[in-house]
């Protein structure tokens, strides 16, 4: 998918690409000038990491754990709860 000036990317991690998503792909996202937020979401448990661009244009990171956690995006005037992201999913052990 392509967007001219994305401001937010939400990426669901995949077991087969998790390592590259959390390193190389994350670094590639950080080079997009218009992008201010990157959220990496774990598919197996209610967990996400939010990277955001601070006022000094440097990147900051915060982890969120649990279905009650809420990620806020003040500049976009939205918030996303992990409970909403994971609605309808049942967590269990992988075979």
mmCIF file of C-alpha atoms in Angstrom:
data_model
loop_
_atom_site.group_PDB
_atom_site.id
_atom_site.type_symbol
_atom_site.label_atom_id
_atom_site.label_comp_id
_atom_site.label_asym_id
_atom_site.label_seq_id
_atom_site.Cartn_x
_atom_site.Cartn_y
_atom_site.Cartn_z
ATOM 1 C CA UNK A 1 0.000 0.000 0.000
ATOM 2 C CA UNK A 2 1.201 3.533 -0.733
ATOM 3 C CA UNK A 3 0.447 6.868 0.918
ATOM 4 C CA UNK A 4 1.891 10.228 -0.139
ATOM 5 C CA UNK A 5 2.581 11.562 3.355
ATOM 6 C CA UNK A 6 1.852 8.936 6.000
ATOM 7 C CA UNK A 7 1.781 10.076 9.600
ATOM 8 C CA UNK A 8 1.038 6.742 11.309
ATOM 9 C CA UNK A 9 1.998 3.141 10.512
ATOM 10 C CA UNK A 10 0.652 0.185 12.468
ATOM 11 C CA UNK A 11 2.484 -3.048 11.700
ATOM 12 C CA UNK A 12 1.384 -6.454 12.973
ATOM 13 C CA UNK A 13 4.495 -8.514 13.593
ATOM 14 C CA UNK A 14 4.776 -11.901 11.938
ATOM 15 C CA UNK A 15 6.711 -14.810 13.480
ATOM 16 C CA UNK A 16 8.656 -15.289 10.251
ATOM 17 C CA UNK A 17 9.612 -11.609 9.823
ATOM 18 C CA UNK A 18 9.587 -10.329 13.435
ATOM 19 C CA UNK A 19 13.347 -9.739 13.626
ATOM 20 C CA UNK A 20 13.529 -7.807 10.349
ATOM 21 C CA UNK A 21 10.340 -5.857 11.177
ATOM 22 C CA UNK A 22 11.825 -4.725 14.502
ATOM 23 C CA UNK A 23 15.159 -3.686 13.040
ATOM 24 C CA UNK A 24 15.590 -3.062 9.320
ATOM 25 C CA UNK A 25 11.978 -2.262 8.491
ATOM 26 C CA UNK A 26 11.612 -0.078 11.599
ATOM 27 C CA UNK A 27 14.723 1.871 10.588
ATOM 28 C CA UNK A 28 13.326 2.283 7.069
ATOM 29 C CA UNK A 29 10.060 3.662 8.474
ATOM 30 C CA UNK A 30 12.028 6.166 10.565
ATOM 31 C CA UNK A 31 13.476 7.701 7.385
ATOM 32 C CA UNK A 32 10.023 8.736 6.108
ATOM 33 C CA UNK A 33 9.953 12.481 6.784
ATOM 34 C CA UNK A 34 6.173 12.795 7.225
ATOM 35 C CA UNK A 35 5.890 9.792 9.551
ATOM 36 C CA UNK A 36 5.436 10.675 13.232
ATOM 37 C CA UNK A 37 4.204 7.377 14.690
ATOM 38 C CA UNK A 38 5.117 3.715 14.261
ATOM 39 C CA UNK A 39 3.290 1.027 16.210
ATOM 40 C CA UNK A 40 4.493 -2.571 16.206
ATOM 41 C CA UNK A 41 1.812 -5.013 17.385
ATOM 42 C CA UNK A 42 2.393 -8.542 18.656
ATOM 43 C CA UNK A 43 -0.083 -11.058 17.183
ATOM 44 C CA UNK A 44 0.236 -13.542 20.059
ATOM 45 C CA UNK A 45 -0.371 -11.397 23.134
ATOM 46 C CA UNK A 46 -1.742 -7.918 23.943
ATOM 47 C CA UNK A 47 1.512 -6.020 23.514
ATOM 48 C CA UNK A 48 2.616 -3.128 21.311
ATOM 49 C CA UNK A 49 5.517 -0.724 21.031
ATOM 50 C CA UNK A 50 4.875 2.873 19.988
ATOM 51 C CA UNK A 51 7.671 4.881 18.424
ATOM 52 C CA UNK A 52 7.002 8.611 17.981
ATOM 53 C CA UNK A 53 8.949 11.565 16.714
ATOM 54 C CA UNK A 54 9.597 14.117 19.466
ATOM 55 C CA UNK A 55 9.795 17.888 19.042
ATOM 56 C CA UNK A 56 13.553 17.617 18.427
ATOM 57 C CA UNK A 57 12.693 15.168 15.562
ATOM 58 C CA UNK A 58 14.401 12.326 17.467
ATOM 59 C CA UNK A 59 12.527 9.073 18.037
ATOM 60 C CA UNK A 60 11.155 7.969 21.417
ATOM 61 C CA UNK A 61 9.685 4.594 22.366
ATOM 62 C CA UNK A 62 7.116 3.275 24.826
ATOM 63 C CA UNK A 63 5.829 -0.248 25.329
ATOM 64 C CA UNK A 64 2.188 -1.096 26.070
ATOM 65 C CA UNK A 65 1.094 -4.339 27.685
ATOM 66 C CA UNK A 66 -2.401 -5.616 28.383
ATOM 67 C CA UNK A 67 -5.871 -5.130 26.968
ATOM 68 C CA UNK A 68 -6.464 -2.035 29.136
ATOM 69 C CA UNK A 69 -3.501 -0.137 27.651
ATOM 70 C CA UNK A 70 -4.253 2.857 25.424
ATOM 71 C CA UNK A 71 -1.847 4.390 22.895
ATOM 72 C CA UNK A 72 -2.407 8.139 22.519
ATOM 73 C CA UNK A 73 -1.547 10.171 19.445
ATOM 74 C CA UNK A 74 -2.144 13.784 20.584
ATOM 75 C CA UNK A 75 -1.094 15.404 17.299
ATOM 76 C CA UNK A 76 -3.541 13.163 15.406
ATOM 77 C CA UNK A 77 -6.243 13.676 18.062
ATOM 78 C CA UNK A 78 -6.865 9.925 18.383
ATOM 79 C CA UNK A 79 -6.205 7.114 20.831
ATOM 80 C CA UNK A 80 -6.243 3.364 20.201
ATOM 81 C CA UNK A 81 -6.844 0.871 22.973
ATOM 82 C CA UNK A 82 -5.189 -2.513 22.769
ATOM 83 C CA UNK A 83 -8.567 -3.987 23.699
ATOM 84 C CA UNK A 84 -9.904 -2.575 20.417
ATOM 85 C CA UNK A 85 -6.941 -3.832 18.395
ATOM 86 C CA UNK A 86 -7.343 -7.335 19.773
ATOM 87 C CA UNK A 87 -11.146 -7.493 19.944
ATOM 88 C CA UNK A 88 -12.415 -10.988 19.195
ATOM 89 C CA UNK A 89 -9.029 -12.693 19.495
ATOM 90 C CA UNK A 90 -8.379 -15.539 21.891
ATOM 91 C CA UNK A 91 -4.815 -15.922 23.051
ATOM 92 C CA UNK A 92 -3.284 -19.336 23.485
ATOM 93 C CA UNK A 93 -0.092 -21.219 23.012
ATOM 94 C CA UNK A 94 1.288 -21.858 19.582
ATOM 95 C CA UNK A 95 1.455 -25.438 18.440
#
